[in-house]
CSV table of C-alpha atoms and ligand atoms in Angstrom, one decimal:
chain,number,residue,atom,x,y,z
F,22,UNK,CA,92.7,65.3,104.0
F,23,UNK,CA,94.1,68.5,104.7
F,24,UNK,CA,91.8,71.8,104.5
F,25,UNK,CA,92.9,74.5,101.8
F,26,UNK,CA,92.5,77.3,100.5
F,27,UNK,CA,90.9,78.6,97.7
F,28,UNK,CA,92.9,79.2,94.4
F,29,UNK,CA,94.2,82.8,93.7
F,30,UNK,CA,93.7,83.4,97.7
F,31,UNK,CA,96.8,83.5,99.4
F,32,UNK,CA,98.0,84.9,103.3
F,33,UNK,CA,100.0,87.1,104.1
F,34,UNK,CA,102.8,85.7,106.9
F,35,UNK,CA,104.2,86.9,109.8
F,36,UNK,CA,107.6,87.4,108.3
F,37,UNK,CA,106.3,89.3,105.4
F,38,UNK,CA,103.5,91.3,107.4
F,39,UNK,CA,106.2,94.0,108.3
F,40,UNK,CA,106.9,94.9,105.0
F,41,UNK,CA,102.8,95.5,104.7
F,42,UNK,CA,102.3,97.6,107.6
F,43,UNK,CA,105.4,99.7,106.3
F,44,UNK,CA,103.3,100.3,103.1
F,45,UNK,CA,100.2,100.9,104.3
F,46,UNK,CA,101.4,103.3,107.2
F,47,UNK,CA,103.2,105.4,104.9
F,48,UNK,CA,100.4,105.7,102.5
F,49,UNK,CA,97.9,106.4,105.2
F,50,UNK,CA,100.6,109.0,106.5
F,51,UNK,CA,100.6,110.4,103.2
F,52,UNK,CA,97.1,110.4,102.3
F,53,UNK,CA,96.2,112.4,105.5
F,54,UNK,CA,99.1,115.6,105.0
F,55,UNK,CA,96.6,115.7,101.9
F,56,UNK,CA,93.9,116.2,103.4
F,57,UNK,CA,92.0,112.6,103.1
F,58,UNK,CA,90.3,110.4,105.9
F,59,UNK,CA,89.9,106.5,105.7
F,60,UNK,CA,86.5,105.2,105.0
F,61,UNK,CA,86.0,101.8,105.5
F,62,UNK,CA,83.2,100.4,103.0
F,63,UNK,CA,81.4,96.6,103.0
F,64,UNK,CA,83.3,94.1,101.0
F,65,UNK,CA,79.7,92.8,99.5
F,66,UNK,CA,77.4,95.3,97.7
F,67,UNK,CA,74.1,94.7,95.2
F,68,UNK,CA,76.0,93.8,92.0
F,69,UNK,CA,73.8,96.5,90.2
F,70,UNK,CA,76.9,99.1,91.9
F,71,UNK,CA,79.4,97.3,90.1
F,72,UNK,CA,77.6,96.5,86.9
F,73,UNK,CA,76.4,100.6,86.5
F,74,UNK,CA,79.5,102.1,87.6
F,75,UNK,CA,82.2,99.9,86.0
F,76,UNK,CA,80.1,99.6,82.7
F,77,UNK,CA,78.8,96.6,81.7
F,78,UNK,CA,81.3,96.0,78.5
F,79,UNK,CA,84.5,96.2,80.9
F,80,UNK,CA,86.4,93.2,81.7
F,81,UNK,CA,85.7,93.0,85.3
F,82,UNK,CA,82.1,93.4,85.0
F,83,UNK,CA,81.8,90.6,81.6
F,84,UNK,CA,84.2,87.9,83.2
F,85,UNK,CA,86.0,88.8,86.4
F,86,UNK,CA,83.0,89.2,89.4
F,87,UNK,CA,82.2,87.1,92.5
F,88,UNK,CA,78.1,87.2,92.0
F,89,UNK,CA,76.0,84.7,93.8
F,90,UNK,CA,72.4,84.8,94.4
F,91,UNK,CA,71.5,85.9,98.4
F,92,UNK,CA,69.1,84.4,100.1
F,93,UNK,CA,66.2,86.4,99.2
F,94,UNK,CA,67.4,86.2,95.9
F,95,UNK,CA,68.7,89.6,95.3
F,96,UNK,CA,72.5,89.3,93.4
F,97,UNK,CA,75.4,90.3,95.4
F,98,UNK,CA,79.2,91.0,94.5
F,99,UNK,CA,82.1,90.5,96.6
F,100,UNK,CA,83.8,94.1,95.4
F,101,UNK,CA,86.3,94.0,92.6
F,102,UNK,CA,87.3,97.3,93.4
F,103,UNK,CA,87.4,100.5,95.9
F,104,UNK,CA,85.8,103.2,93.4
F,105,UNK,CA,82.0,102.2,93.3
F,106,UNK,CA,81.4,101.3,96.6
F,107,UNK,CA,83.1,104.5,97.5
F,108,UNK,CA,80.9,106.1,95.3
F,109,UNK,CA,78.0,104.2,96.9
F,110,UNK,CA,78.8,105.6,100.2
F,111,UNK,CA,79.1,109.1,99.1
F,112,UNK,CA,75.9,109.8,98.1
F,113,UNK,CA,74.2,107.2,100.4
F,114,UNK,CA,75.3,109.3,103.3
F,115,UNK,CA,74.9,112.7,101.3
F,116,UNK,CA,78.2,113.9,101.9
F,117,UNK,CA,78.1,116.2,99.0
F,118,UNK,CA,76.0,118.2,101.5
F,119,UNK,CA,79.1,118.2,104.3
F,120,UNK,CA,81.6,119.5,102.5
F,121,UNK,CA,82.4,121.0,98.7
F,122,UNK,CA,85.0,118.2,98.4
F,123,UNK,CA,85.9,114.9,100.2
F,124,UNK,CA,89.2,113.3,100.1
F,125,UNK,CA,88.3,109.7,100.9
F,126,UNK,CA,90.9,106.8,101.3
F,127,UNK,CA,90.8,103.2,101.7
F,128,UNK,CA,92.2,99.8,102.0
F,129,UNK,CA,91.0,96.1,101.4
F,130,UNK,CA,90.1,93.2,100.2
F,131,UNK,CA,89.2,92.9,96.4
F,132,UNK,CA,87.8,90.1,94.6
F,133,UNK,CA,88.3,89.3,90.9
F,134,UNK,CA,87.9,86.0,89.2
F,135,UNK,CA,91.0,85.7,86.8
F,136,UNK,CA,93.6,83.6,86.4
F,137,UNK,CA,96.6,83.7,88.9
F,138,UNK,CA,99.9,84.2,88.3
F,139,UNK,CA,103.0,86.6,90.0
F,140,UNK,CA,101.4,89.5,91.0
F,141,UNK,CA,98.1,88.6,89.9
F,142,UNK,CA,95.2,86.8,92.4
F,143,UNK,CA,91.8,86.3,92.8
F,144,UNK,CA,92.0,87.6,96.2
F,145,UNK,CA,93.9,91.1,96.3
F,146,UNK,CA,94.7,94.4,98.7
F,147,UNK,CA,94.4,97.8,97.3
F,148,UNK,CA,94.8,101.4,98.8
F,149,UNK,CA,92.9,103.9,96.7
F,150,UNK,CA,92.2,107.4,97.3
F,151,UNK,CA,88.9,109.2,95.9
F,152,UNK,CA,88.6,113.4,95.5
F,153,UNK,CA,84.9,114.2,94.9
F,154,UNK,CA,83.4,117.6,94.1
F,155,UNK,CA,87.0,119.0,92.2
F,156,UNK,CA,87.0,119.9,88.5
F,157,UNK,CA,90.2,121.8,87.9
F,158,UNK,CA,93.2,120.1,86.5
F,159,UNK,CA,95.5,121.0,89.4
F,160,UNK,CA,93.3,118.4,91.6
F,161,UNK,CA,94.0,116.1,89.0
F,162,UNK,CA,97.9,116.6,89.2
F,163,UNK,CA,97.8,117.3,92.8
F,164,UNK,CA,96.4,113.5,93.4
F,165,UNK,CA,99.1,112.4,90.5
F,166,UNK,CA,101.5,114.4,92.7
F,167,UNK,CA,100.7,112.5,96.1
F,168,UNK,CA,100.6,108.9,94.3
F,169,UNK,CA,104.3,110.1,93.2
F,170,UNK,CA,105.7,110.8,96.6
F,171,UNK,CA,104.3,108.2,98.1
F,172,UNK,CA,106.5,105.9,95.4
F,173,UNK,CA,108.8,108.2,96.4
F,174,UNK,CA,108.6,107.7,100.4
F,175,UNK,CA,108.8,104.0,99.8
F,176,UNK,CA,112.1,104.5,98.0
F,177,UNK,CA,110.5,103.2,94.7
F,178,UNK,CA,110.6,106.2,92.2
F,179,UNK,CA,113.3,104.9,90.6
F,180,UNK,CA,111.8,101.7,89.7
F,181,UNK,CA,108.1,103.4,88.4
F,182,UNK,CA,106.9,105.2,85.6
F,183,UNK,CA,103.9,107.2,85.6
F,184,UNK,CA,102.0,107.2,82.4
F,185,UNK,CA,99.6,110.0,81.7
F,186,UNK,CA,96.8,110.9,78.9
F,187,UNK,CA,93.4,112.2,78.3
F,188,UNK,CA,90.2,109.8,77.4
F,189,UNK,CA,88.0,112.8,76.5
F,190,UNK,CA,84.5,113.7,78.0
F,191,UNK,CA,81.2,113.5,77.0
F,192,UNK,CA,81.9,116.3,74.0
F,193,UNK,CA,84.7,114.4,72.2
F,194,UNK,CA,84.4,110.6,73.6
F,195,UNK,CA,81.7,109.4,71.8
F,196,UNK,CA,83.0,111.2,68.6
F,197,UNK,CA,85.9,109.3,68.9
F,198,UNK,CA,84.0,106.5,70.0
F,199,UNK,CA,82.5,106.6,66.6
F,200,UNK,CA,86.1,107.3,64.2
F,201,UNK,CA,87.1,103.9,66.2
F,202,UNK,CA,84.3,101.7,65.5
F,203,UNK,CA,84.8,103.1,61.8
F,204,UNK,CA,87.9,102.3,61.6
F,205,UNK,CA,88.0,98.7,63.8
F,206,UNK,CA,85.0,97.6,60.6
F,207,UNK,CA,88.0,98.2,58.6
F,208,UNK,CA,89.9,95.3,59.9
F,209,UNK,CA,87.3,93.4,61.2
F,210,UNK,CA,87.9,89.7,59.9
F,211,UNK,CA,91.5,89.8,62.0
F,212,UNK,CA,89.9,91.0,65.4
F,213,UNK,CA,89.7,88.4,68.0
F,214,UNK,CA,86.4,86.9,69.2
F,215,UNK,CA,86.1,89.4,72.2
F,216,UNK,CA,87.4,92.4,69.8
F,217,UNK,CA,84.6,91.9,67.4
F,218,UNK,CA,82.2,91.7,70.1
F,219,UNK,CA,83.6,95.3,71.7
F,220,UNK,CA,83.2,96.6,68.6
F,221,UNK,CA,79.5,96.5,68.9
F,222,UNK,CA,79.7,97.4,72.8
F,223,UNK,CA,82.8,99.4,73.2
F,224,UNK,CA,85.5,99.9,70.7
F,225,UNK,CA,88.0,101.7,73.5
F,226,UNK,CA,88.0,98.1,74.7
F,227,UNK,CA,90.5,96.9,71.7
F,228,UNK,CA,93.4,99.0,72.6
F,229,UNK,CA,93.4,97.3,75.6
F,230,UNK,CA,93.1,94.1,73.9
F,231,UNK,CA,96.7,91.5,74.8
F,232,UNK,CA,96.3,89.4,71.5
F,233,UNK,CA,98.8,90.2,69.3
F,234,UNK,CA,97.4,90.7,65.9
F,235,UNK,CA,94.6,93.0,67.6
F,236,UNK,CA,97.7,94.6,69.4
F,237,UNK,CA,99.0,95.6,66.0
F,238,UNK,CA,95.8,96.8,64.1
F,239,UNK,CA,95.6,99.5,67.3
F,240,UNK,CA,99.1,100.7,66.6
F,241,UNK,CA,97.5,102.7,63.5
F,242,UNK,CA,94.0,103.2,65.1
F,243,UNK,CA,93.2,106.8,65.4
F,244,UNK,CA,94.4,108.7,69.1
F,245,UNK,CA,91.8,109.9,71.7
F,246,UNK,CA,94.5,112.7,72.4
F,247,UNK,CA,94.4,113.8,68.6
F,248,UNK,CA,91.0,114.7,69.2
F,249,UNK,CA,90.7,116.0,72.2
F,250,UNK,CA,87.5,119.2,72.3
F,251,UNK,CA,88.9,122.5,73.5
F,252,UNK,CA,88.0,122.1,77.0
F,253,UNK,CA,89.4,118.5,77.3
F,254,UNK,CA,92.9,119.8,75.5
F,255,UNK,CA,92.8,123.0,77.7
F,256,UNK,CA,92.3,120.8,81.1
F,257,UNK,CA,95.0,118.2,80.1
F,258,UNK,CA,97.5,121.0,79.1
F,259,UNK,CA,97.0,122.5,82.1
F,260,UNK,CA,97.4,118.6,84.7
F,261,UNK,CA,100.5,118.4,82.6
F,262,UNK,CA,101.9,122.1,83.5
F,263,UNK,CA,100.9,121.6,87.2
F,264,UNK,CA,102.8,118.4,86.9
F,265,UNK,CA,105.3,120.3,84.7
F,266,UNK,CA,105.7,123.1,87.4
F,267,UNK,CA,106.5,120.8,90.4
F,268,UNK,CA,108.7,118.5,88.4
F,269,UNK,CA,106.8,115.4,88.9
F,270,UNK,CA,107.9,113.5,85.5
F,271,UNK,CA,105.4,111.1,82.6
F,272,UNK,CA,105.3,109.8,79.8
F,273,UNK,CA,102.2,110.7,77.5
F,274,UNK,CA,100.7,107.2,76.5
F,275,UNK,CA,97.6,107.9,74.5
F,276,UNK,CA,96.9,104.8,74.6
F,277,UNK,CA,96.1,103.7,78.4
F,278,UNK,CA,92.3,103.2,78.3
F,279,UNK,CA,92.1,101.6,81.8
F,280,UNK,CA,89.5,98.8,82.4
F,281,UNK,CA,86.7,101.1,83.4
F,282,UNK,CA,84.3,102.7,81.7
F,283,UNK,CA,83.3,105.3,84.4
F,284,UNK,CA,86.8,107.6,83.3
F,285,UNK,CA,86.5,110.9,82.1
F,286,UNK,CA,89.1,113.2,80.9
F,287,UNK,CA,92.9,112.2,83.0
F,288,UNK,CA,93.8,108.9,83.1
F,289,UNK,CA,97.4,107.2,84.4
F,290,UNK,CA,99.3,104.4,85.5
F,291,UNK,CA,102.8,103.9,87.6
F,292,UNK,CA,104.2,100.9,85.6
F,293,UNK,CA,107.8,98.6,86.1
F,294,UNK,CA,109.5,96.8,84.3
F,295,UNK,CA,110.6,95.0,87.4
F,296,UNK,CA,107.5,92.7,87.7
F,297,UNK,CA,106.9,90.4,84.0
F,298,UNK,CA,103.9,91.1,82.3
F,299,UNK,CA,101.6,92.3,86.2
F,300,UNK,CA,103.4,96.3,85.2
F,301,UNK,CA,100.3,97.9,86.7
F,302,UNK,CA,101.2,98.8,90.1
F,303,UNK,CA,98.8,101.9,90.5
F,304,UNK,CA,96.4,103.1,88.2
F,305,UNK,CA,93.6,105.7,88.2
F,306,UNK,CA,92.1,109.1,86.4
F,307,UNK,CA,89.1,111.4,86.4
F,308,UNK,CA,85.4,109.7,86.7
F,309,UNK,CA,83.3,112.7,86.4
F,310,UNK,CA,80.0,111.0,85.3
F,311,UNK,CA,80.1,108.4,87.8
F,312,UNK,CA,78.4,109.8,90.7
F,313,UNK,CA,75.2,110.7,88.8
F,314,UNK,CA,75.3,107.3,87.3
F,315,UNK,CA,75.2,105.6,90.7
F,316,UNK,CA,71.7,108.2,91.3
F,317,UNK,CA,73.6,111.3,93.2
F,318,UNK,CA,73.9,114.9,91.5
F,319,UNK,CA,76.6,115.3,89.1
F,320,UNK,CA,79.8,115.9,90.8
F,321,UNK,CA,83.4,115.8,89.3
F,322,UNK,CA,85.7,113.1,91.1
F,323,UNK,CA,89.2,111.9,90.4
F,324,UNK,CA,91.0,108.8,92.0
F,325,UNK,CA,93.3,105.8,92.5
F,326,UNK,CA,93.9,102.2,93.1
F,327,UNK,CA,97.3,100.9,93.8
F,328,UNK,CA,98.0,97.2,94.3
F,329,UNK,CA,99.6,96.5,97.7
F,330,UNK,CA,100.6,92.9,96.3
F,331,UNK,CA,102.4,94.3,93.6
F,332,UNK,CA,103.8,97.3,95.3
F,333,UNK,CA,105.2,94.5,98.0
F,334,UNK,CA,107.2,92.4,95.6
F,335,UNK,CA,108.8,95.6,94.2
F,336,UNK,CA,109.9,96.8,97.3
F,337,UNK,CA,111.0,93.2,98.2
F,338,UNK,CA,113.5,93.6,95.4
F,339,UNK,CA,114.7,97.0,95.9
F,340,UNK,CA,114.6,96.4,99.7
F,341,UNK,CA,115.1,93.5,100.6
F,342,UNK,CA,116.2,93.8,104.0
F,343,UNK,CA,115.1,95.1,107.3
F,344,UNK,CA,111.4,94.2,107.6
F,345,UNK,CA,111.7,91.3,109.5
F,346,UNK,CA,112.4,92.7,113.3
F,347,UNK,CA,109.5,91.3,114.9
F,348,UNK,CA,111.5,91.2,118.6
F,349,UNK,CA,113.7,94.3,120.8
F,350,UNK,CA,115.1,92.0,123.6
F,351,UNK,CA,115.1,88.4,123.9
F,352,UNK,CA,115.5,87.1,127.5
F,353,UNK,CA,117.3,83.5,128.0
F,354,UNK,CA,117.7,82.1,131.2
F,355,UNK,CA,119.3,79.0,133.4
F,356,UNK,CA,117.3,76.8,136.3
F,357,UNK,CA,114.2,77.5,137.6
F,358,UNK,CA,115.0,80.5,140.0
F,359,UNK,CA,116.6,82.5,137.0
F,360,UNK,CA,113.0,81.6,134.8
F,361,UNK,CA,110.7,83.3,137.1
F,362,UNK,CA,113.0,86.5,137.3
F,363,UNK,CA,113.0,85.9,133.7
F,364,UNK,CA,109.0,86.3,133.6
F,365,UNK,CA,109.0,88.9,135.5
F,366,UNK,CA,111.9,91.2,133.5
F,367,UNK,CA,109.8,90.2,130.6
F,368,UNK,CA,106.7,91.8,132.1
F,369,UNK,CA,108.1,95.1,133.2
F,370,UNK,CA,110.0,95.3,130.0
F,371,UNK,CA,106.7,95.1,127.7
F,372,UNK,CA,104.9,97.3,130.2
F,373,UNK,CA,107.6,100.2,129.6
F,374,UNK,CA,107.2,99.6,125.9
F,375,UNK,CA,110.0,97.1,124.6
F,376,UNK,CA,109.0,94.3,122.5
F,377,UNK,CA,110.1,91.3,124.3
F,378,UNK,CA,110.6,87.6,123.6
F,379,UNK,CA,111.0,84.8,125.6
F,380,UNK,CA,109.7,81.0,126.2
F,381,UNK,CA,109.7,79.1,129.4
F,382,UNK,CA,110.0,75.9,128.2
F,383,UNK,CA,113.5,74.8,129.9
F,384,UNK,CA,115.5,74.5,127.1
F,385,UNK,CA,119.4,74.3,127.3
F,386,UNK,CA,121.0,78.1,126.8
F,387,UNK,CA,121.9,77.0,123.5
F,388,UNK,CA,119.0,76.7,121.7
F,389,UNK,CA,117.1,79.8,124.0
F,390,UNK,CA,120.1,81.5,122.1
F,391,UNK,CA,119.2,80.2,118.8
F,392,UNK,CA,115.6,81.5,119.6
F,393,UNK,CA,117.1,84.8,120.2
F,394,UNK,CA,118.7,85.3,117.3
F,395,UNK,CA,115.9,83.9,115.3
F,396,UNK,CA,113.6,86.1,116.3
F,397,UNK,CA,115.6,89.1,115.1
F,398,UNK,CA,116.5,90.3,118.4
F,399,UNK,CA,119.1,93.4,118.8
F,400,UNK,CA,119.9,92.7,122.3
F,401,UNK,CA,119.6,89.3,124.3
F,402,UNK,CA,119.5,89.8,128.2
F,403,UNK,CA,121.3,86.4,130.1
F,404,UNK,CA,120.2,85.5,133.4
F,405,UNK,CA,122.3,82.9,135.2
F,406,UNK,CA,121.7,81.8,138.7
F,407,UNK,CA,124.8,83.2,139.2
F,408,UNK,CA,124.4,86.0,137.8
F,409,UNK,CA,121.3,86.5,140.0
F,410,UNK,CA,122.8,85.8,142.8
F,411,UNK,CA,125.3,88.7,142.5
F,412,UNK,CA,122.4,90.7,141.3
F,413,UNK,CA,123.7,90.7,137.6
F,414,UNK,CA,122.9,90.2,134.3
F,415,UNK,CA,124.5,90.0,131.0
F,416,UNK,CA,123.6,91.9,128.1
F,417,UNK,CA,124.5,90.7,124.4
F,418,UNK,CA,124.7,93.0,122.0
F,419,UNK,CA,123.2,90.2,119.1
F,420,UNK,CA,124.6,92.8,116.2
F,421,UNK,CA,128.3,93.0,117.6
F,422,UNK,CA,128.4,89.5,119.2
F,423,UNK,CA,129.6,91.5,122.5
F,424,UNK,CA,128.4,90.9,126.1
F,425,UNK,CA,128.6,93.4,129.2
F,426,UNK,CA,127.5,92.2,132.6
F,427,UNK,CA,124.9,94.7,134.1
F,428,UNK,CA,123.9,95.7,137.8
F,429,UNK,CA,120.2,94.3,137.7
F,430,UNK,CA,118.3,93.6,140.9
F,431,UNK,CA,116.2,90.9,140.1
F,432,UNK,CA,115.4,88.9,143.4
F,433,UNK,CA,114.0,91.9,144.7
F,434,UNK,CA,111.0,90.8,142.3
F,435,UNK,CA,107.7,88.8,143.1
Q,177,LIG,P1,95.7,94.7,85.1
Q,177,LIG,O1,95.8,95.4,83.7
Q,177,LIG,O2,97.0,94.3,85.6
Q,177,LIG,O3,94.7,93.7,85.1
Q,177,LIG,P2,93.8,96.5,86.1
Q,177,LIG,O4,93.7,97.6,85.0
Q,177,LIG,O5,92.7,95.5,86.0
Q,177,LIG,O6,95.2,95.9,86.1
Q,177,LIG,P3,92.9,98.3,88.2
Q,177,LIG,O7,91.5,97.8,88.1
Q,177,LIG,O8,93.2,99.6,87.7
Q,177,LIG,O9,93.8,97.2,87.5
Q,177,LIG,O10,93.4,98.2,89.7
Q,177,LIG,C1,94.5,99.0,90.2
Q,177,LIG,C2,95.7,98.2,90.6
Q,177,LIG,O11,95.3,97.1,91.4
Q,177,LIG,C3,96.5,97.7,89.4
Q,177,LIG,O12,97.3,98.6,88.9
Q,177,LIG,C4,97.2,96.5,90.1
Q,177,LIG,O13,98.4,97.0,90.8
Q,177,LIG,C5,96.2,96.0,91.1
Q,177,LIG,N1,95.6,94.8,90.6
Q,177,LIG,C6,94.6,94.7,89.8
Q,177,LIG,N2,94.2,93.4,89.6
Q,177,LIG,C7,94.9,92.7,90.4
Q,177,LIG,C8,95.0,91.3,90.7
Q,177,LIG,N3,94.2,90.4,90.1
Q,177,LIG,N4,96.0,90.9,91.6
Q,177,LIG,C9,96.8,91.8,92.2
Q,177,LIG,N5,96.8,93.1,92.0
Q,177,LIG,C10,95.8,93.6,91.1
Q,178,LIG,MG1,92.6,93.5,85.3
């Protein structure tokens, strides 16, 4: 029997991995004209990181985590996300007392137990950014602003929408909180199982909710941004200027609640309409109260997740080629005299910086020119034992099916 692997996990090939590293560089690019540096945090953490700071009554915490019992019988989580741990490293390495603010990216691995479909795994990449020790709404729309252009840089701002409200703080959430679970009782009896279960844990929970009757008792439920306190309304009037003033464009959506308990205050998503029901391709907000959950002082912090996976089949459509170059010059050759100068043009090629293929394995011109052109090479250099003897070579241009002959000593080599 064959080995396999694990449902949800998938790998990422060599003729797609181009397409990734373009991503990722021009994020990390991105990140750092901004101002942030990579951290690189563990993939496994005490679940009691996961379970304070992502709240105990969202989704990922009640159904989606990867928890097993360690050795000495303390629980571990494989991370479902970047934000806690992030957190975690924060204030176990005191960087609050480094600098007012850090600007922290990251990239990796993340783990959630749901059920796969397009766009949607168990085993997942995300690049998030975190801004710790920043309270004014122009950091908010500032991070909004560099998730934009990096859409933007990847030629997708056509294809995304960003989404944008407030959730409140710790004035006017749990007021709301409280008009919710009032009016939720209301229409109790037509709630799903989970839904009537949130009610008693956390009512924000329902508008999330994808059932459809649940779906349309929210449409009437009362807004978060209708009752907004006067700081909350001031600070989101003013991310929605900033955003306003360097015309980064949204749609208000009062009601995005995201997943998390741990937001405060901004919260936003970059949706499509490109990708079936997986819209989500980056998603974040402002977690003030998070950081003196997880046992640091109490430090305001906004942030963002996007979904490489996601991001990748979007681009796939709107770009669909030029990712797979994986070869500069392919060298082809004839008799055994012509392969050695073929190993060594090969080597002195790579060593002044030209990707180079080639295989030694005496194959008839034909197919070492099907090889070329396979492996996406521009030019193919031909090396006869003609040729060498008259110190020759030719060059095909692979684009313009055209071929030069070109003065290259070759026997002059070991
Ligand atoms: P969704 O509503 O699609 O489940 P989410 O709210 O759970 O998304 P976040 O926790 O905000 O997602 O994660 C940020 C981003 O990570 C999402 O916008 C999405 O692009 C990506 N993402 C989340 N879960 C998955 C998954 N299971 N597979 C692939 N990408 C994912
Ligand atoms: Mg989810």
């Amino acid at each position: 029997m064959k080995v396999r692997s694990i449902r949800g996990f998938h790998d990422i090939l060599p003729e797609d991995i181009g397409r990734w590293h373009h991503i990722e560089e021009l994020a990390k690019n991105l990140f750092e004209l901004y101002g942030y540096s990579e951290i690189r945090i563990p993939a496994l953490e005490f679940t009691e990181v996961f379970a304070r700071g992502l709240g105990t009554s969202s989704d990922i915490v009640e159904k989606e985590m990867y928890t097993f019992t360690d050795r000495d019988g303390s629980s571990l989580t494989l991370r479902p996300e970047g934000t806690a741990g992030v957190v975690r490293a924060y204030i176990e390495n005191s960087m609050y007392t480094k600098t007012p603010q850090s600007k922290l990216y990251y990239t990796g691995m993340m783990f959630r137990h749901e059920r796969p479909q397009k766009g949607r795994y168990r085993g997942f990449y995300q690049i998030g950014a975190e801004l710790f020790g920043a309270d004014a709404p122009e950091s908010d729309a500032e991070l909004i602003a560099m998730n934009h252009n990096f859409f933007g840089s990847i030629g997708l701002s056509g294809s995304v929408t960003l989404e944008l409200s407030s959730l409140g703080d710790g004035e006017c959430k749990p007021a709301y909180k409280s008009m919710l679970t009032d009016y939720f009782n209301g229409h109790k009896d037509r709630l799903c199982e989970d839904c009537q279960r949130r009610l008693g844990t956390n009512p924000l929970r329902i508008l999330d909710c994808k059932q459809k009757t649940c779906i349309e008792i929210s449409k009437d439920a009362p807004k978060m941004l209708d009752n907004l306190c006067e700081s909350c309304t001031e600070h989101f009037g003013r991310v929605k200027d900033s955003l306003d003033s360097i015309g980064v464009p949204y749609e208000i959506n009062p009601k995005i609640v995201r997943g998390l308990d741990y937001y405060t205050r901004t919260v936003f998503e970059f949706t499509t309409d490109q990708l079936g029901a997986q819209n989500a391709v980056a998603a974040g907000g402002r977690y003030d109260g998070l950081v003196k959950e997880l046992g640091g002082p109490e430090t305001p912090a906004v942030g963002f997740a996007m979904g490489i996976e996601r991001i990748v089949l979007l681009h796939q459509q709107v770009v669909p080629e030029g990712f797979g170059r994986r070869v500069d010059i392919y060298i082809a050759y004839l008799g055994d005299e012509a392969r050695n100068a073929a190993f060594s043009l090969a080597h002195e090629l790579r060593s002044a910086g030209a990707r180079v293929g080639a295989d030694y394995g005496g194959k008839s011109l034909k197919s070492q020119m099907k090889r070329a052109d396979k492996s996406g090479a521009r030019y193919t250099i031909i090396i006869g034992e003609d040729e060498l003897s008259r110190g020759v070579v030719k060059l095909r241009d692979m684009e313009k099916s055209s071929e030069d002959e070109i003065a290259l000593d070759l026997k002059s080599q070991p």
